Coordinates of C-alpha atoms and ligand atoms in Angstrom, one line a residue:
X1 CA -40.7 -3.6 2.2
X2 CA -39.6 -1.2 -0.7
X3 CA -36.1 -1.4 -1.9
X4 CA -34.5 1.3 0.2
X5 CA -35.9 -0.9 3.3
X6 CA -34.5 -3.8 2.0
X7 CA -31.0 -2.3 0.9
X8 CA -30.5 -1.1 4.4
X9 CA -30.7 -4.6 5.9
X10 CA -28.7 -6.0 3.0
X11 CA -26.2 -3.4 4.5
X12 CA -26.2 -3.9 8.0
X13 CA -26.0 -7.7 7.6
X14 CA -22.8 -6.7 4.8
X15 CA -21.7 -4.1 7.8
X16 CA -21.2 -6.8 10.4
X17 CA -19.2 -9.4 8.2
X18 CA -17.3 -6.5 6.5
X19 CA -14.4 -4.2 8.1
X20 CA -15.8 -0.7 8.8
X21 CA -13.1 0.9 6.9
X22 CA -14.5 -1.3 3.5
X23 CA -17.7 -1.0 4.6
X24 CA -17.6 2.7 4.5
X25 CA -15.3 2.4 1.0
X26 CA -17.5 0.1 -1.2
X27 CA -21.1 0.2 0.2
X28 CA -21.6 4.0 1.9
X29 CA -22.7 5.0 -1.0
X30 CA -25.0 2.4 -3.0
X31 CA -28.4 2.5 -3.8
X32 CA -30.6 -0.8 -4.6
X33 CA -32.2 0.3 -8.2
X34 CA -34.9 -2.3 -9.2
X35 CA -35.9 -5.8 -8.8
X36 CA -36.3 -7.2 -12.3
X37 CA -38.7 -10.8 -13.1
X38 CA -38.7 -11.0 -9.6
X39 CA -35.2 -12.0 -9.4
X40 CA -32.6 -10.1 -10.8
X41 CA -31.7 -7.2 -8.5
X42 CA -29.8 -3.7 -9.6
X43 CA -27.3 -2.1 -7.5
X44 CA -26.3 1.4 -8.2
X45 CA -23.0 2.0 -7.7
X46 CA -21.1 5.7 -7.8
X47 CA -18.0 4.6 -9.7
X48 CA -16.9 1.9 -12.4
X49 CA -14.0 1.4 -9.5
X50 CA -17.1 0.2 -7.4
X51 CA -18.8 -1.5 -9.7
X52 CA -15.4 -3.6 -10.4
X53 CA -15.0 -4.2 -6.7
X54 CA -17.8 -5.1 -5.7
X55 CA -18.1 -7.6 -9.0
X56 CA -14.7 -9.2 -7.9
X57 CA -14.7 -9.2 -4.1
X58 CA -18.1 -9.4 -3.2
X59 CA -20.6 -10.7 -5.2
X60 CA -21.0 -13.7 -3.9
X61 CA -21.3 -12.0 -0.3
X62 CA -24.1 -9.5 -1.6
X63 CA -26.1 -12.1 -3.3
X64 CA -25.6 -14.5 -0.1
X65 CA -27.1 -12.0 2.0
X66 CA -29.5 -10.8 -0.5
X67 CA -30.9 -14.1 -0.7
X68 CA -31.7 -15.0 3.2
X69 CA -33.8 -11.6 3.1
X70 CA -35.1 -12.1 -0.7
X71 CA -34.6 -16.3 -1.6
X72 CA -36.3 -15.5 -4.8
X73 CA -33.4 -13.5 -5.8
X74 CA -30.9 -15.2 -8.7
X75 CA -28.7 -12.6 -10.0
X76 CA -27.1 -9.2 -8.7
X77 CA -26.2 -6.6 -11.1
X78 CA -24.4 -3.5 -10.6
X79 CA -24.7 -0.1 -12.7
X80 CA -23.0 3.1 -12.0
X81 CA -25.3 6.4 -11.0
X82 CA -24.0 8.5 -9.5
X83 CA -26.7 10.4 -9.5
X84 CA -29.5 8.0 -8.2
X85 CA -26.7 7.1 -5.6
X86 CA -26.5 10.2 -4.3
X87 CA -30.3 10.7 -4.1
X88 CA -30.8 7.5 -2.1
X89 CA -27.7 8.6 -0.3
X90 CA -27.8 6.2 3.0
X91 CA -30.2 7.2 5.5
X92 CA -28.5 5.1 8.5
X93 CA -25.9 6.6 10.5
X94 CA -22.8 5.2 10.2
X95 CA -21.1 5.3 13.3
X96 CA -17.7 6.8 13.6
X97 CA -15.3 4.3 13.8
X98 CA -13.1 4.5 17.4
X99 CA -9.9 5.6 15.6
X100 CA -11.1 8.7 15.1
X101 CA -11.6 9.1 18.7
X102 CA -7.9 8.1 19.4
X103 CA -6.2 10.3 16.6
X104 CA -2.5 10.4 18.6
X105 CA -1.0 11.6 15.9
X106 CA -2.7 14.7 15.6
X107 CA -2.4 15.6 19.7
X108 CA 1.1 14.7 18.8
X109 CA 0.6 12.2 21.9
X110 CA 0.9 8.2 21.5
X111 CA -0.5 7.3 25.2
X112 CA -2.2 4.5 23.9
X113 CA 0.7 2.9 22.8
X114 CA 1.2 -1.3 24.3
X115 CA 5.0 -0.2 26.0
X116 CA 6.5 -3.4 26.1
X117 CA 5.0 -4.4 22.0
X118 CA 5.3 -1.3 21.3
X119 CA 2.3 -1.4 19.1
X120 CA -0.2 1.5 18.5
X121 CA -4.2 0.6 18.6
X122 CA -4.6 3.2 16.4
X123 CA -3.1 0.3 13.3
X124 CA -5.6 -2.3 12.8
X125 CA -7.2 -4.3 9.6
X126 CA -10.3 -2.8 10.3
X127 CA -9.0 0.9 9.7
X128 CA -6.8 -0.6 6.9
X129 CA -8.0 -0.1 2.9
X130 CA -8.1 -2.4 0.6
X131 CA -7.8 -1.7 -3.4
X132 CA -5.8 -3.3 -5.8
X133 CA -2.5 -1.8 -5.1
X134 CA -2.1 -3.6 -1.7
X135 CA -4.6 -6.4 -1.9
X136 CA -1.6 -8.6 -1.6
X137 CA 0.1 -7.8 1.2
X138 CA -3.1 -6.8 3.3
X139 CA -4.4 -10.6 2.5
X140 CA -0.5 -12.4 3.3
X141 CA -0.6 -10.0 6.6
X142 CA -4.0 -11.0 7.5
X143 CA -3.0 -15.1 6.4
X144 CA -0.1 -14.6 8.5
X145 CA -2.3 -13.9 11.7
X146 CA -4.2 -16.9 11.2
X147 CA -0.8 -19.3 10.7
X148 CA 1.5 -18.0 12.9
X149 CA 5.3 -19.1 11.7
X150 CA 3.8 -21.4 10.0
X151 CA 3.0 -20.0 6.6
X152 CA 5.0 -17.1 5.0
X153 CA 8.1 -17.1 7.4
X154 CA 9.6 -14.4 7.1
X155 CA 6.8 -12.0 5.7
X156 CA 8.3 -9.2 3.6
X157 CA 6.2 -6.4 2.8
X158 CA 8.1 -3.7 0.9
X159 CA 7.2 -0.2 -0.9
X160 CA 7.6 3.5 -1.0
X161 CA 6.9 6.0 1.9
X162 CA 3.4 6.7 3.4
X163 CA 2.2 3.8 1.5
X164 CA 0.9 1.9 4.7
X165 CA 3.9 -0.6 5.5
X166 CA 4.1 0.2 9.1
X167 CA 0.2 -0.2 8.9
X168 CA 0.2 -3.2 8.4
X169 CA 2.9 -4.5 10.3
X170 CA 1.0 -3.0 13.3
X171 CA -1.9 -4.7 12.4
X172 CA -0.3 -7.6 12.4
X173 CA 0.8 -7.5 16.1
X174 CA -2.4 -5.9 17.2
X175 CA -4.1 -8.5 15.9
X176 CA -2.1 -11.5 16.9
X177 CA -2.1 -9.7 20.4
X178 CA -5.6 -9.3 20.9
X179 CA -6.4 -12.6 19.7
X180 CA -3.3 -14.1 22.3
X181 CA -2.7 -11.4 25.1
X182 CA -0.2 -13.6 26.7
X183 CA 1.6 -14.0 22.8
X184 CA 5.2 -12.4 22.8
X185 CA 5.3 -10.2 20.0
X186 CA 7.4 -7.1 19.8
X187 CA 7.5 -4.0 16.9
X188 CA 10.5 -2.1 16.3
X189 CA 12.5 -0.3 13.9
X190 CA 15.8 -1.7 12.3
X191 CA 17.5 1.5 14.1
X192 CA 16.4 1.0 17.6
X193 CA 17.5 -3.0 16.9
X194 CA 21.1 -1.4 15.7
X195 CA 21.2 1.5 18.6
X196 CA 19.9 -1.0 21.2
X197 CA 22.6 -3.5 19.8
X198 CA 25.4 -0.8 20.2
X199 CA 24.6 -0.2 23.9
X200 CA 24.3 -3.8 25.1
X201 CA 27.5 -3.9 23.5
X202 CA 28.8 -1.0 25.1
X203 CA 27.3 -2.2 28.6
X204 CA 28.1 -5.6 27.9
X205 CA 24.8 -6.9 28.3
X206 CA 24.5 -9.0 25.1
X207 CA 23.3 -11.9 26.7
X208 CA 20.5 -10.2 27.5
X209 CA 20.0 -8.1 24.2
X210 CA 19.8 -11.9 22.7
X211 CA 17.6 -13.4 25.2
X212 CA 15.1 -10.5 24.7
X213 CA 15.0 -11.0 20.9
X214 CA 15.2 -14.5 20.4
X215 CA 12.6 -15.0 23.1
X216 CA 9.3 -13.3 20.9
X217 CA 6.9 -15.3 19.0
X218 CA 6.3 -12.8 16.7
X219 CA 8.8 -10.3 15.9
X220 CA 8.3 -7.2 14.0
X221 CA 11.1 -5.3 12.5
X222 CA 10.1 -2.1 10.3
X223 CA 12.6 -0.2 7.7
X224 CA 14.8 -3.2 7.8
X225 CA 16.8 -1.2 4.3
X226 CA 18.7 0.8 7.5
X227 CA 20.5 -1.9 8.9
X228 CA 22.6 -2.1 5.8
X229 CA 26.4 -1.7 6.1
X230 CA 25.7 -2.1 9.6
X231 CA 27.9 -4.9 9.7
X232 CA 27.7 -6.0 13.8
X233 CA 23.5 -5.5 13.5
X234 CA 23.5 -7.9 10.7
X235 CA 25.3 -10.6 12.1
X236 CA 23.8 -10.1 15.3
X237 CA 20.2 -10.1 13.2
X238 CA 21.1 -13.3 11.1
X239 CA 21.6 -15.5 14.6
X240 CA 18.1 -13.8 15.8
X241 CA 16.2 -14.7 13.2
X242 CA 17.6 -18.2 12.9
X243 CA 16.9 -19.3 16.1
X244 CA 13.8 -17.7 15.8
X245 CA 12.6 -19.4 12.4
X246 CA 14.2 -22.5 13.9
X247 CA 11.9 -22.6 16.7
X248 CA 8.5 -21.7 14.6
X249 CA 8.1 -18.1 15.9
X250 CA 6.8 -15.4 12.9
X251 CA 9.3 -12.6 11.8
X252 CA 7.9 -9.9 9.9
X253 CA 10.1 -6.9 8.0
X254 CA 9.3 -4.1 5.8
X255 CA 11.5 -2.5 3.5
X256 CA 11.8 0.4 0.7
X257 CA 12.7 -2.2 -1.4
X258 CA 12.5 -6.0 -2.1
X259 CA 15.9 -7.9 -0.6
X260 CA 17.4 -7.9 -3.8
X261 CA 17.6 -4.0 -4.6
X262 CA 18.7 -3.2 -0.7
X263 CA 22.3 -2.4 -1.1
X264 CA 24.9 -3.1 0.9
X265 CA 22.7 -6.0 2.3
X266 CA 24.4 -9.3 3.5
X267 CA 23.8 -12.2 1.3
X268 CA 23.0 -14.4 4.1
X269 CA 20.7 -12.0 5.3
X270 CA 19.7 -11.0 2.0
X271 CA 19.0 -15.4 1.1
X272 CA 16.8 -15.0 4.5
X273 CA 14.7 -12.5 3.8
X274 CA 13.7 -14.5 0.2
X275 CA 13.2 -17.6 1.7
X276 CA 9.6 -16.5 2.7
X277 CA 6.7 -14.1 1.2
X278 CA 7.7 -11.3 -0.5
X279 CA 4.8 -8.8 -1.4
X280 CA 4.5 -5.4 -2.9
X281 CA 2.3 -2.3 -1.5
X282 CA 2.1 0.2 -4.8
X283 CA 1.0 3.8 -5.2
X284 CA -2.8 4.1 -5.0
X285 CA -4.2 5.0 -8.2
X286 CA -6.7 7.5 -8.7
X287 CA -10.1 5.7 -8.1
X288 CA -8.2 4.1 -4.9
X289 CA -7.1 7.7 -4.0
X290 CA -11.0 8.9 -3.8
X291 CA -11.9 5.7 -1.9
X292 CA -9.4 6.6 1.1
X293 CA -9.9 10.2 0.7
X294 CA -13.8 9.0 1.3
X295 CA -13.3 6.6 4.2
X296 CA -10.4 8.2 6.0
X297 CA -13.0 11.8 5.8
X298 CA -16.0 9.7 7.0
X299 CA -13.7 8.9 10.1
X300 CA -12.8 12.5 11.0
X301 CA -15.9 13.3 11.2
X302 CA -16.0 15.7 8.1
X303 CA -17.6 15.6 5.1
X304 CA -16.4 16.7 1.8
X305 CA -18.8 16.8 -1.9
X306 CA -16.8 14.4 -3.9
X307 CA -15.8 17.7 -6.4
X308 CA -13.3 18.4 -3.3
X309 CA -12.7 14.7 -2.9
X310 CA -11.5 14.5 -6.7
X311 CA -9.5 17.3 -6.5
X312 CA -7.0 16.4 -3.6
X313 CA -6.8 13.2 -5.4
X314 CA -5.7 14.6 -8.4
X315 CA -3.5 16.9 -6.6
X316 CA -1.3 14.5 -3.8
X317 CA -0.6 11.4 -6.6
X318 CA 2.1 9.2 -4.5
X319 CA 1.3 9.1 -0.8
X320 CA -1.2 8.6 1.7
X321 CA 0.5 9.6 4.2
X322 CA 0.1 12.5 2.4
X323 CA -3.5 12.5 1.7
X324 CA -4.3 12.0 5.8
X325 CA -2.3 15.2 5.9
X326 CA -4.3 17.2 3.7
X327 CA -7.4 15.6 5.4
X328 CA -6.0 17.0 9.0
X329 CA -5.5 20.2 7.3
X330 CA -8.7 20.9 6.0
X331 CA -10.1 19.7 8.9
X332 CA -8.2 22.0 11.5
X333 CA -9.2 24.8 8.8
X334 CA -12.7 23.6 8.7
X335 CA -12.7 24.2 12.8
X336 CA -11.4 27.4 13.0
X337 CA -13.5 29.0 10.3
X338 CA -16.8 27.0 11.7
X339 CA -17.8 26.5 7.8
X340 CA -17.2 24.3 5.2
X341 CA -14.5 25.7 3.1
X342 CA -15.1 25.7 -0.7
X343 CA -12.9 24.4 -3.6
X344 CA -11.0 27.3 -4.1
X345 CA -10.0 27.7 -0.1
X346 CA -9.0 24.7 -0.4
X347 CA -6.6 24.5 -3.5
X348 CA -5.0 27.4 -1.5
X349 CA -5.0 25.8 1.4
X350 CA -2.8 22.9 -0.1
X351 CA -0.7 25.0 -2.2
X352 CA 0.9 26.6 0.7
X353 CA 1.0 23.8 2.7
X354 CA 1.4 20.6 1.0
X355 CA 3.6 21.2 -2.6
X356 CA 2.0 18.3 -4.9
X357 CA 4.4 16.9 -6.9
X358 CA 3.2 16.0 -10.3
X359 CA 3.8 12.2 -11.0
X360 CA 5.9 10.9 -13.3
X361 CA 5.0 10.2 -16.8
X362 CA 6.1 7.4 -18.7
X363 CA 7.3 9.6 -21.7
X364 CA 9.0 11.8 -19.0
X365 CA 11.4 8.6 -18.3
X366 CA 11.7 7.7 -22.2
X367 CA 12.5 11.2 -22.9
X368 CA 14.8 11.7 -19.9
X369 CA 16.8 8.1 -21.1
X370 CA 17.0 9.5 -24.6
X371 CA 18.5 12.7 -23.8
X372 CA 20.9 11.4 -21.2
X373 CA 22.6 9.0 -23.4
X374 CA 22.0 11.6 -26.9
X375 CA 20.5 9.3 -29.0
X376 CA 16.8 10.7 -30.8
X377 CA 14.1 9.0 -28.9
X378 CA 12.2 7.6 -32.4
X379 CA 15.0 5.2 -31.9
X380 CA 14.0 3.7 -28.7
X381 CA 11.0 2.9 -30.9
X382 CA 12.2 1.2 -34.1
X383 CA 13.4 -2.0 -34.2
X384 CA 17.1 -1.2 -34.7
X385 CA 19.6 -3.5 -32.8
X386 CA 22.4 -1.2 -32.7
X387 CA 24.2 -1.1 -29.9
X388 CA 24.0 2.8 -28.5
X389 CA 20.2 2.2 -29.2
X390 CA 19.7 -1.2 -27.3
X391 CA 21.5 -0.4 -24.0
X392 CA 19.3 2.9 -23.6
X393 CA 15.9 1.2 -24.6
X394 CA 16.8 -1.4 -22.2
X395 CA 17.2 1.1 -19.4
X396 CA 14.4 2.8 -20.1
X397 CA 12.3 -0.7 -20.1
X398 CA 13.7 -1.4 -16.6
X399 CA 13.2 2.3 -15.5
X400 CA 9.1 1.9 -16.5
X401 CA 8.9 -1.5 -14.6
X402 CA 11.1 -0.4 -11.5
X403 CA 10.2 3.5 -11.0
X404 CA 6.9 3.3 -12.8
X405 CA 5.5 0.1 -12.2
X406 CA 4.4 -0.6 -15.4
X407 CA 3.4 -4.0 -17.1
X408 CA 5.4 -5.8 -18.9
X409 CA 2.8 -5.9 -22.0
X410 CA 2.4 -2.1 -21.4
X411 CA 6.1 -1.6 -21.7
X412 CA 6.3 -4.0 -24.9
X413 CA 3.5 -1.3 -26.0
X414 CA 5.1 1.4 -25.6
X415 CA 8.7 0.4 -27.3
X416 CA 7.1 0.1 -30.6
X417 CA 5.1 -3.2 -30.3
X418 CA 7.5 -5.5 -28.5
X419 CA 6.6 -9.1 -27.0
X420 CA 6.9 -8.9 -23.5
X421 CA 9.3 -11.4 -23.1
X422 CA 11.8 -8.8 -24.8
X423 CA 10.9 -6.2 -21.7
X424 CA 11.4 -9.1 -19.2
X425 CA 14.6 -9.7 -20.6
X426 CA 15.8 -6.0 -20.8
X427 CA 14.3 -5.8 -16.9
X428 CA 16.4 -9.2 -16.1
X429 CA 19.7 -7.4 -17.3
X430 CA 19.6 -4.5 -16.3
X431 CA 19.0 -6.0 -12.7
X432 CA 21.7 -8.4 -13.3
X433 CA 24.2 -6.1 -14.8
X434 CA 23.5 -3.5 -11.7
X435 CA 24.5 -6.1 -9.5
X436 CA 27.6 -5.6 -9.9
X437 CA 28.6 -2.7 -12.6
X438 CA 29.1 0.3 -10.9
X439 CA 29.3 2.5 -14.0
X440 CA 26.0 1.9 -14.6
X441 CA 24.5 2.1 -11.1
X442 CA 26.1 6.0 -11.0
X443 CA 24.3 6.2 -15.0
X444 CA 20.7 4.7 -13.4
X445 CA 20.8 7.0 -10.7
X446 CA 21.8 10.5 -12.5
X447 CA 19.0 9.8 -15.0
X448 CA 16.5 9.3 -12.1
X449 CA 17.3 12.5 -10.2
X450 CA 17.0 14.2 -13.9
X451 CA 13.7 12.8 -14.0
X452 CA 13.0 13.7 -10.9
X453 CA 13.7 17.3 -11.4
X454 CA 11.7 17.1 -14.3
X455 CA 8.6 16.3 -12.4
Ligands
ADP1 P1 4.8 3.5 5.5 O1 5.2 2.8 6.7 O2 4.7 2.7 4.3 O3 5.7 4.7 5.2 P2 2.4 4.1 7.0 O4 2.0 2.8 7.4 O5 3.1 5.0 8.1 O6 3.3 4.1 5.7 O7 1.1 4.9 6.5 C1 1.0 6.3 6.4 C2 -0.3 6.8 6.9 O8 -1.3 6.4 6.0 C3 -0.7 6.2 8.2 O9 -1.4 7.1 9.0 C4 -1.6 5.0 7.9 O10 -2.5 4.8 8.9 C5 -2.2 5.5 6.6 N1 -2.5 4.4 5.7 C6 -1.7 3.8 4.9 N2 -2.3 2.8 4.2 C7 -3.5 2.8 4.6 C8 -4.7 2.0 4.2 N3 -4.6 1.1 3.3 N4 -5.8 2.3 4.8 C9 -5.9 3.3 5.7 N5 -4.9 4.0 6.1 C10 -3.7 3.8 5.5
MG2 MG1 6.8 3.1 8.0

């Protein structure tokens, strides 16, 4: 057996305990390098993003399965090539995953859709990546499956658009369904709850608007920022999800936002939405940007030199959403023209189609803080305590934590050297005083859509 043989049934053993869609993002493309003192086994990897992963999340699983084809083996090592990985490019098939045969998005047509769950088999965890900016909530979603109302009650994913909330709330009932069939789960928006709440009102059929709801054993509410102000929806929500976490059953929510941030949100509701698992999805970073851009090609059926690959993830920073869309682009392109376009075709392509907005630099926000409230930015930097200086650097801080996601040490960093514990505390107050100080709510939001505009 010479290593390629070997690899390949390392891989097919890693392919059947894996998802496809990590399967396809972390192993497609490795290569087994040598076999030193008998025991210690290279990997070739194409990235250092690989090489991390795989050190972190799998290792033990390689060597596992390593050792019940090789027991000699002691040690797994992984290098980056992507050169040799690309000359012992896999020579099994993968086979297409079934989502891309489904694809209702594309045919604009959702006939596969459970009516009465209202969940769409086109969401699962196995078509759902993993990297480090939603490892969290994929592994409370996929915990939540396993202890129904028993673990995180509610579970409260929250993050910005195209990120894969709805995802993964869909995966959530698919899974749970499939696993139950006879399980009462249901998926909807906050606004159908509210417009479905205003027409049992009007019809006066509430008692069996309440029935329906309070009846589930997993109910899934998506968006839940729009019920807001929506004063009946809340109250009529509060009761629902009382007599629901009363009686055990799981209630999931997304959000834009974490409770605290939502405005005009009940504090009952608000308190309820705490009580369980709250968990972040973030933007993607670049590495994580290829991977999807990798897997979600692989799935289409097309297949793009990583050049390509790199530059459409350079060029769509915030979204996947976004990144499917310049997939299904190129694609559609790719099938009128019969030929693979090349890298200049392409940056046309997406010019005229999909307008990338550049992301935001941190010194975009410090400079943008600095000129709203006139003060020289150097100042944001020094130590000085005065008090035109320490309200604006405080901003700022809170504006790279909340806008930009930064780390606390990073922040500290940046202002000159600071301890973290002096960002945490500008981040706490700023939070605190926003609560309730409208002044500076109307400040925080001019000085984001003047960073905005920068961008
Ligand atoms: P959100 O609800 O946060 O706005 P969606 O769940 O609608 O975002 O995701 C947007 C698109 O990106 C969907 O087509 C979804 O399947 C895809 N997507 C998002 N996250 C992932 C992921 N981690 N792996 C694969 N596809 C994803
Ligand atoms: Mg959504």
């Amino acid at each position: 057996m010479n290593y390629q043989e070997l690899w390949q049934r390392v891989l097919t053993d890693i392919e059947l305990g894996t998802s496809r869609a990590n399967f396809i993002t972390w192993f497609q493309n490795t290569a087994i390098g040598d076999i030193k003192d008998q025991n210690s086994v290279i990997v070739y990897v194409p990235n250092a993003f690989t090489k991390e992963w795989l050190e972190h999340k799998y290792h033990k699983f390689i060597l596992k399965t390593l050792r019940n084809i090789l027991p000699e083996v002691k040690k797994v090592e992984y290098e980056i090539s992507a050169e040799l990985c690309r000359a012992t490019q896999l020579t099994k098939k993968i086979a297409q995953p079934e989502i891309a045969e489904i694809q209702p998005e594309m045919q604009g047509l959702n006939l596969n859709i459970d009516q009465e769950a209202n969940l769409n088999p086109r969401y699962t965890f196995e078509s759902f990546i993993i990297g480090s900016f939603n490892e969290l909530a994929h592994a409370a979603a996929l915990a939540v499956t396993k202890n129904i109302g028993a673990l995180y009650n509610p579970l409260f994913i929250y993050g910005g658009v195209g990120l894969g909330k709805t995802h993964l709330l869909q995966a959530v009932g698919n899974k749970m369904k499939s696993e139950n069939p006879k399980l009462k789960a249901q998926y909807l928006t906050s606004e159908k709850f509210a417009s479905e709440l205003v027409e049992a009102l009007q019809n006066q059929s509430m008692n069996k608007f309440k029935e329906k709801y309070r009846k589930h054993d997993l109910l899934i509410i998506d968006d839940i920022q729009f019920i807001a102000g929506k004063t009946k929806s809340q109250e009529e929500l509060f009761h629902t999800f009382n007599t629901l976490y009363e009686s055990n059953k799981q209630i999931v929510f997304s959000s834009d936002q974490p409770p605290k941030y939502i405005p005009n949100l009940e504090e009952r509701l608000r308190s309820r939405f705490e009580g369980g698992m709250i968990v972040d999805i973030s933007e993607p970073e670049y590495e994580a940007r290829v991977a999807i851009l990798k897997s979600k090609a692989a799935a289409k059926g097309i297949s793009l030199p990583p050049k390509i690959l790199e530059y459409i993830a350079s060029a769509i920073q915030n979204n996947i959403r976004e990144l499917e869309g310049a997939l299904n682009l190129i694609a559609a392109r790719t099938a009128i023209l019969k030929t693979n376009l090349e890298l200049t075709e392409i940056k046309d392509l997406l010019n005229k189609n999909i307008k990338p907005k550049k992301a935001i630099t941190a010194n975009q926000i410090i400079k943008t803080v600095s000129q709203f409230y006139d003060i020289q930015e150097k100042f944001l930097f020094e130590k000085t305590r005065r008090k035109e200086v320490v309200k604006p650097r405080q901003i700022a801080m809170y504006l790279l934590r909340q806008d930009f996601s930064g780390s606390y040490p990073y922040i500290g960093q940046k202002f000159g050297g600071r301890d973290h514990t002096t960002v945490i505390h500008a981040y706490e107050k700023i939070s605190n005083d926003l609560k309730n100080n409208e002044r500076l709510k109307e400040e925080i939001k001019n000085i984001r859509d003047l960073i905005n505009k920068s961008a």
